[in-house]
CSV table of C-alpha atoms and ligand atoms in Angstrom, one decimal:
chain,number,residue,atom,x,y,z
A,26,UNK,CA,120.8,97.0,109.2
A,27,UNK,CA,117.2,96.1,109.7
A,28,UNK,CA,116.4,92.3,110.1
A,29,UNK,CA,120.1,91.6,110.9
A,30,UNK,CA,119.4,88.9,113.5
A,31,UNK,CA,116.2,87.7,111.9
A,32,UNK,CA,117.8,87.2,108.5
A,33,UNK,CA,120.6,85.1,110.0
A,34,UNK,CA,118.3,83.0,112.0
A,35,UNK,CA,115.7,82.4,109.3
A,36,UNK,CA,118.3,81.6,106.7
A,37,UNK,CA,119.9,79.2,109.2
A,38,UNK,CA,116.7,77.4,110.0
A,39,UNK,CA,115.7,77.1,106.4
A,40,UNK,CA,119.3,76.3,105.3
A,41,UNK,CA,119.2,73.1,107.5
A,42,UNK,CA,116.2,71.9,105.4
A,43,UNK,CA,118.2,72.3,102.2
A,44,UNK,CA,120.7,69.7,103.3
A,45,UNK,CA,118.0,67.1,103.9
A,46,UNK,CA,116.6,66.3,100.5
A,47,UNK,CA,113.2,64.8,101.2
A,48,UNK,CA,111.4,66.4,104.2
A,49,UNK,CA,109.3,64.8,106.9
A,50,UNK,CA,106.5,66.7,108.7
A,51,UNK,CA,108.8,66.8,111.7
A,52,UNK,CA,111.5,68.5,109.8
A,53,UNK,CA,109.1,71.2,108.8
A,54,UNK,CA,107.7,71.5,112.4
A,55,UNK,CA,111.3,71.8,113.8
A,56,UNK,CA,112.1,74.5,111.3
A,57,UNK,CA,108.9,76.4,112.0
A,58,UNK,CA,109.7,76.4,115.7
A,59,UNK,CA,113.0,78.1,114.9
A,60,UNK,CA,111.2,80.5,112.6
A,61,UNK,CA,108.8,81.4,115.4
A,62,UNK,CA,111.5,82.1,117.9
A,63,UNK,CA,113.4,84.2,115.4
A,64,UNK,CA,110.4,86.3,114.7
A,65,UNK,CA,109.6,86.7,118.4
A,66,UNK,CA,113.2,87.8,119.0
A,67,UNK,CA,112.8,90.3,116.2
A,68,UNK,CA,110.0,91.8,118.3
A,69,UNK,CA,107.2,90.8,116.0
A,70,UNK,CA,103.7,90.9,117.6
A,71,UNK,CA,103.0,87.6,119.2
A,72,UNK,CA,99.6,87.0,117.5
A,73,UNK,CA,101.1,87.9,114.2
A,74,UNK,CA,103.9,85.3,114.7
A,75,UNK,CA,101.4,82.6,115.7
A,76,UNK,CA,99.2,83.2,112.7
A,77,UNK,CA,102.1,83.4,110.4
A,78,UNK,CA,103.8,80.2,111.5
A,79,UNK,CA,100.5,78.3,111.4
A,80,UNK,CA,99.8,79.4,107.8
A,81,UNK,CA,103.3,78.6,106.6
A,82,UNK,CA,103.3,75.2,108.3
A,83,UNK,CA,99.9,74.3,106.8
A,84,UNK,CA,101.1,75.2,103.3
A,85,UNK,CA,104.5,73.4,103.8
A,86,UNK,CA,103.2,70.0,104.8
A,87,UNK,CA,100.9,70.0,101.7
A,88,UNK,CA,101.5,67.2,99.2
A,89,UNK,CA,102.9,69.5,96.6
A,90,UNK,CA,105.8,70.5,98.8
A,91,UNK,CA,106.5,67.2,100.5
A,92,UNK,CA,106.5,65.2,97.3
A,93,UNK,CA,108.5,67.7,95.3
A,94,UNK,CA,112.1,67.0,94.4
A,95,UNK,CA,113.3,70.3,96.0
A,96,UNK,CA,111.0,70.6,99.1
A,97,UNK,CA,113.3,73.1,100.9
A,98,UNK,CA,113.1,75.5,98.0
A,99,UNK,CA,109.3,75.3,98.2
A,100,UNK,CA,109.4,76.0,101.9
A,101,UNK,CA,111.6,79.0,101.4
A,102,UNK,CA,109.3,80.3,98.6
A,103,UNK,CA,106.3,79.9,100.9
A,104,UNK,CA,108.0,81.8,103.7
A,105,UNK,CA,108.9,84.5,101.3
A,106,UNK,CA,105.4,84.8,100.0
A,107,UNK,CA,103.9,84.9,103.5
A,108,UNK,CA,106.4,87.5,104.7
A,109,UNK,CA,105.5,89.6,101.7
A,110,UNK,CA,101.8,89.2,102.3
A,111,UNK,CA,102.3,90.1,106.0
A,112,UNK,CA,103.7,93.4,104.9
A,113,UNK,CA,100.8,94.1,102.5
A,114,UNK,CA,101.9,92.3,99.3
A,115,UNK,CA,102.3,95.2,97.0
A,116,UNK,CA,103.5,98.8,97.3
A,117,UNK,CA,100.8,101.2,98.6
A,118,UNK,CA,101.0,104.6,97.1
A,119,UNK,CA,99.9,108.0,98.4
A,120,UNK,CA,96.6,108.9,96.8
A,121,UNK,CA,97.0,111.9,94.5
A,122,UNK,CA,93.7,113.7,94.0
A,123,UNK,CA,92.5,114.3,90.5
A,124,UNK,CA,91.3,117.7,91.7
A,125,UNK,CA,94.4,119.5,93.2
A,126,UNK,CA,95.6,120.3,95.7
A,127,UNK,CA,96.1,116.9,97.2
A,128,UNK,CA,96.2,117.3,101.0
A,129,UNK,CA,98.3,115.1,103.2
A,130,UNK,CA,98.0,115.4,107.0
A,131,UNK,CA,101.0,114.2,108.9
A,132,UNK,CA,100.3,112.9,112.4
A,133,UNK,CA,102.3,111.1,115.1
A,134,UNK,CA,103.9,111.3,118.5
A,135,UNK,CA,106.6,113.9,119.3
A,136,UNK,CA,110.1,112.7,118.2
A,137,UNK,CA,108.8,110.1,115.7
A,138,UNK,CA,110.1,112.2,112.9
A,139,UNK,CA,107.0,114.0,111.7
A,140,UNK,CA,108.6,117.4,110.8
A,141,UNK,CA,111.6,115.8,109.1
A,142,UNK,CA,109.3,113.4,107.2
A,143,UNK,CA,107.0,116.2,106.1
A,144,UNK,CA,110.0,117.8,104.5
A,145,UNK,CA,111.3,114.6,103.0
A,146,UNK,CA,107.9,113.8,101.5
A,147,UNK,CA,107.7,117.3,100.0
A,148,UNK,CA,111.2,116.7,98.5
A,149,UNK,CA,110.1,113.3,97.2
A,150,UNK,CA,107.0,114.8,95.4
A,151,UNK,CA,108.9,117.9,94.2
A,152,UNK,CA,111.3,115.5,92.3
A,153,UNK,CA,108.2,114.1,90.7
A,154,UNK,CA,107.2,117.5,89.4
A,155,UNK,CA,104.7,118.5,92.1
A,156,UNK,CA,104.6,121.9,93.7
A,157,UNK,CA,104.3,121.2,97.4
A,158,UNK,CA,103.5,123.6,100.2
A,159,UNK,CA,104.4,122.7,103.8
A,160,UNK,CA,102.0,124.0,106.5
A,161,UNK,CA,103.3,124.5,110.0
A,162,UNK,CA,100.6,123.5,112.5
A,163,UNK,CA,102.7,122.4,115.4
A,164,UNK,CA,102.3,125.4,117.6
A,165,UNK,CA,103.2,123.7,120.8
A,166,UNK,CA,106.7,122.3,120.4
A,167,UNK,CA,109.1,125.2,120.7
A,168,UNK,CA,111.1,125.5,117.5
A,169,UNK,CA,108.9,123.2,115.4
A,170,UNK,CA,107.9,126.0,113.1
A,171,UNK,CA,111.5,127.2,112.6
A,172,UNK,CA,112.5,123.6,112.0
A,173,UNK,CA,110.0,123.2,109.2
A,174,UNK,CA,111.2,126.5,107.7
A,175,UNK,CA,114.8,125.4,107.7
A,176,UNK,CA,113.8,122.1,106.1
A,177,UNK,CA,111.7,124.0,103.5
A,178,UNK,CA,114.6,126.3,102.7
A,179,UNK,CA,117.0,123.4,102.2
A,180,UNK,CA,114.6,121.8,99.8
A,181,UNK,CA,113.4,125.1,98.2
A,182,UNK,CA,109.8,124.4,99.2
A,183,UNK,CA,107.6,127.1,100.5
A,184,UNK,CA,106.4,126.9,104.1
A,185,UNK,CA,103.2,128.5,105.3
A,186,UNK,CA,103.0,129.5,108.9
A,187,UNK,CA,101.1,131.9,111.2
A,188,UNK,CA,103.3,131.8,114.2
A,189,UNK,CA,102.3,130.0,117.3
A,190,UNK,CA,99.4,132.1,118.5
A,191,UNK,CA,96.8,130.9,116.0
A,192,UNK,CA,94.9,127.7,116.4
A,193,UNK,CA,96.2,124.7,114.3
A,194,UNK,CA,92.7,124.3,112.7
A,195,UNK,CA,92.8,127.9,111.4
A,196,UNK,CA,96.4,127.6,110.2
A,197,UNK,CA,95.5,124.4,108.3
A,198,UNK,CA,92.5,126.1,106.7
A,199,UNK,CA,94.5,129.2,105.8
A,200,UNK,CA,97.3,127.1,104.5
A,201,UNK,CA,94.9,125.3,102.2
A,202,UNK,CA,93.6,128.6,100.8
A,203,UNK,CA,97.2,129.9,100.4
A,204,UNK,CA,98.0,126.7,98.4
A,205,UNK,CA,95.0,127.2,96.1
A,206,UNK,CA,95.9,130.9,95.5
A,207,UNK,CA,99.5,130.1,94.8
A,208,UNK,CA,99.0,127.1,92.6
A,209,UNK,CA,100.5,124.5,95.0
A,210,UNK,CA,99.1,121.1,94.0
A,211,UNK,CA,100.2,119.3,97.1
A,212,UNK,CA,99.7,120.5,100.7
A,213,UNK,CA,101.6,118.7,103.5
A,214,UNK,CA,100.3,119.6,107.0
A,215,UNK,CA,102.8,119.1,109.8
A,216,UNK,CA,100.6,118.7,113.0
A,217,UNK,CA,101.6,118.7,116.6
A,218,UNK,CA,102.6,115.6,118.5
A,219,UNK,CA,102.7,114.7,122.1
A,220,UNK,CA,104.7,112.4,124.2
A,221,UNK,CA,101.8,110.0,124.6
A,222,UNK,CA,98.6,109.4,122.8
A,223,UNK,CA,95.9,111.5,124.5
A,224,UNK,CA,92.5,112.8,124.0
A,225,UNK,CA,93.4,116.5,123.6
A,226,UNK,CA,95.8,115.6,120.8
A,227,UNK,CA,93.2,113.4,119.1
A,228,UNK,CA,90.5,116.0,119.4
A,229,UNK,CA,92.7,118.6,117.8
A,230,UNK,CA,93.7,116.2,115.0
A,231,UNK,CA,90.0,115.3,114.5
A,232,UNK,CA,89.1,119.0,114.1
A,233,UNK,CA,91.8,119.5,111.5
A,234,UNK,CA,90.7,116.4,109.7
A,235,UNK,CA,87.0,117.5,109.6
A,236,UNK,CA,87.9,121.1,108.5
A,237,UNK,CA,90.4,120.4,105.7
A,238,UNK,CA,89.3,116.9,104.7
A,239,UNK,CA,92.8,115.5,103.8
A,240,UNK,CA,93.1,113.0,101.1
A,241,UNK,CA,95.6,111.1,103.1
A,242,UNK,CA,96.4,110.9,106.8
A,243,UNK,CA,99.9,109.6,107.2
A,244,UNK,CA,101.0,108.4,110.6
A,245,UNK,CA,104.7,108.7,111.3
A,246,UNK,CA,106.0,106.1,113.8
A,247,UNK,CA,109.5,105.4,115.0
A,248,UNK,CA,110.5,101.8,114.1
A,249,UNK,CA,113.0,101.6,116.9
A,250,UNK,CA,110.2,101.6,119.4
A,251,UNK,CA,109.1,98.2,118.2
A,252,UNK,CA,105.8,97.0,119.5
A,253,UNK,CA,105.1,100.5,121.0
A,254,UNK,CA,105.1,101.7,117.4
A,255,UNK,CA,102.4,99.1,116.7
A,256,UNK,CA,100.3,100.1,119.7
A,257,UNK,CA,100.6,103.8,118.7
A,258,UNK,CA,99.5,102.9,115.2
A,259,UNK,CA,96.5,101.0,116.6
A,260,UNK,CA,95.5,104.0,118.8
A,261,UNK,CA,95.8,106.6,116.1
A,262,UNK,CA,93.9,104.4,113.6
A,263,UNK,CA,91.1,103.7,116.0
A,264,UNK,CA,90.7,107.4,117.1
A,265,UNK,CA,91.4,109.2,113.9
A,266,UNK,CA,91.6,106.7,111.0
A,267,UNK,CA,94.8,106.7,109.1
A,268,UNK,CA,95.5,105.8,105.5
A,269,UNK,CA,99.0,104.7,105.8
A,270,UNK,CA,102.1,104.7,107.9
A,271,UNK,CA,105.6,106.1,107.5
A,272,UNK,CA,108.1,104.0,109.4
A,273,UNK,CA,111.1,106.2,110.4
A,274,UNK,CA,114.6,105.4,111.7
A,275,UNK,CA,114.7,102.0,109.9
A,276,UNK,CA,118.4,102.7,109.5
A,277,UNK,CA,118.9,102.3,113.2
A,278,UNK,CA,116.4,99.4,113.7
A,279,UNK,CA,118.2,96.0,113.7
A,280,UNK,CA,115.1,94.0,114.7
A,281,UNK,CA,112.3,95.0,112.4
A,282,UNK,CA,109.3,94.0,114.6
A,283,UNK,CA,107.3,97.1,113.7
A,284,UNK,CA,107.9,96.7,110.0
A,285,UNK,CA,106.6,93.1,110.2
A,286,UNK,CA,103.6,93.7,112.5
A,287,UNK,CA,102.0,97.1,111.6
A,288,UNK,CA,100.2,96.0,108.5
A,289,UNK,CA,98.9,92.7,110.1
A,290,UNK,CA,97.8,94.4,113.3
A,291,UNK,CA,96.2,97.6,111.9
A,292,UNK,CA,95.4,96.6,108.4
A,293,UNK,CA,97.0,99.8,107.3
A,294,UNK,CA,99.9,99.8,104.8
A,295,UNK,CA,103.4,101.1,105.4
A,296,UNK,CA,103.8,103.6,102.5
A,297,UNK,CA,107.3,105.0,103.1
A,298,UNK,CA,110.3,104.3,105.2
A,299,UNK,CA,112.8,106.7,106.7
A,300,UNK,CA,116.3,105.5,106.2
A,301,UNK,CA,118.3,108.4,107.8
A,302,UNK,CA,118.4,112.0,109.0
A,303,UNK,CA,119.1,113.5,105.6
A,304,UNK,CA,116.2,114.9,103.6
A,305,UNK,CA,116.5,112.4,100.8
A,306,UNK,CA,116.6,109.4,103.1
A,307,UNK,CA,113.0,108.5,102.4
A,308,UNK,CA,112.0,105.5,100.3
A,309,UNK,CA,108.7,104.0,99.1
A,310,UNK,CA,108.0,100.7,101.0
A,311,UNK,CA,108.1,97.5,98.9
A,312,UNK,CA,106.9,94.4,100.8
A,313,UNK,CA,108.5,92.0,98.4
A,314,UNK,CA,111.9,93.7,98.6
A,315,UNK,CA,111.7,93.7,102.4
A,316,UNK,CA,110.9,90.0,102.4
A,317,UNK,CA,113.9,89.3,100.2
A,318,UNK,CA,116.1,91.3,102.5
A,319,UNK,CA,115.2,88.8,105.2
A,320,UNK,CA,115.6,85.7,103.2
A,321,UNK,CA,118.7,86.8,101.3
B,420,GDP,P1,108.8,115.2,115.3
B,420,GDP,O1,108.8,115.6,116.8
B,420,GDP,O2,108.0,114.0,115.1
B,420,GDP,O3,108.5,116.3,114.4
B,420,GDP,O4,110.3,114.6,115.0
B,420,GDP,P2,111.5,115.3,114.2
B,420,GDP,O5,111.2,115.4,112.7
B,420,GDP,O6,112.0,116.5,114.8
B,420,GDP,O7,112.6,114.1,114.3
B,420,GDP,C1,113.1,113.7,115.5
B,420,GDP,C2,114.5,113.2,115.3
B,420,GDP,O8,114.5,112.0,114.5
B,420,GDP,C3,115.4,114.2,114.6
B,420,GDP,O9,116.7,114.2,115.1
B,420,GDP,C4,115.5,113.6,113.1
B,420,GDP,O10,116.6,113.9,112.5
B,420,GDP,C5,115.4,112.1,113.4
B,420,GDP,N1,114.9,111.3,112.3
B,420,GDP,C6,113.7,111.5,111.7
B,420,GDP,N2,113.6,110.5,110.7
B,420,GDP,C7,114.7,109.7,110.8
B,420,GDP,C8,115.2,108.6,110.1
B,420,GDP,O11,114.5,108.0,109.2
B,420,GDP,N3,116.4,108.0,110.5
B,420,GDP,C9,117.1,108.6,111.5
B,420,GDP,N4,118.3,108.0,111.8
B,420,GDP,N5,116.7,109.7,112.2
B,420,GDP,C10,115.5,110.3,111.8
């Protein structure tokens, strides 16, 4: 479960305050030191932790909290609010164009879960009454096209492909025309990934972006890679510009450092989370619900 250790430690540190009644500044400082350690152990970005703790501490030693009858409750409320704000405050939705088809371009490193998530996203929107088309632009990874076809078959969603001999830019353009002809109101483009962020990959993604002008570029990152995921998000955002992040494999991530850092570091919201290998294991991301998971 995500935030396993963090939840225990934060609840422990804040629980101690509850038993104290009135709080002194030192009580708050001691608790914040524990909060800081817990966040660092959860692999949250160092600067994010520093800023977070500073903000919470400033709010907590204010008159309103210190003089209240239930100061510990106030502190917990403030931590909850700041955790929620760290993750973007409110749910960020995918932009659906008023002029269909809406085009979503999926990007990310190999193995992050791009192909699986393309399918999951198609399934998610199909349930909402959309008519998605999946477009197979990963011509480098052996079996990526087949994988997308299998996913499409399971979900009963059409998959457009031109094999692996055509250029990804041409496939993306042809996929878009195909969607318009066939009345698909949502196009999800599965692009190629690589093991590392590199210029060739970015150049290809930039060409697809400039040719098909997607409404959304969604970056898929693996939450289990912690701060690496945050670095990858920063690189993609700087080179390409992304509109949102899908954080996958949260079902296997016990720490949660990426979930807590990505928004603060990149200013881009997490829009969906992957919670398993099955095609319906995709959920919209709600910052307030995540914060509540941490604080119980
Ligand atoms: P791609 O190379 O980025 O297209 O990655 P794939 O879509 O092929 O996914 C790589 C592996 O991660 C596959 O075994 C997926 O089943 C798995 N995977 C993707 N998303 C999730 C998730 O949210 N949770 C879990 N546990 N596994 C996932």
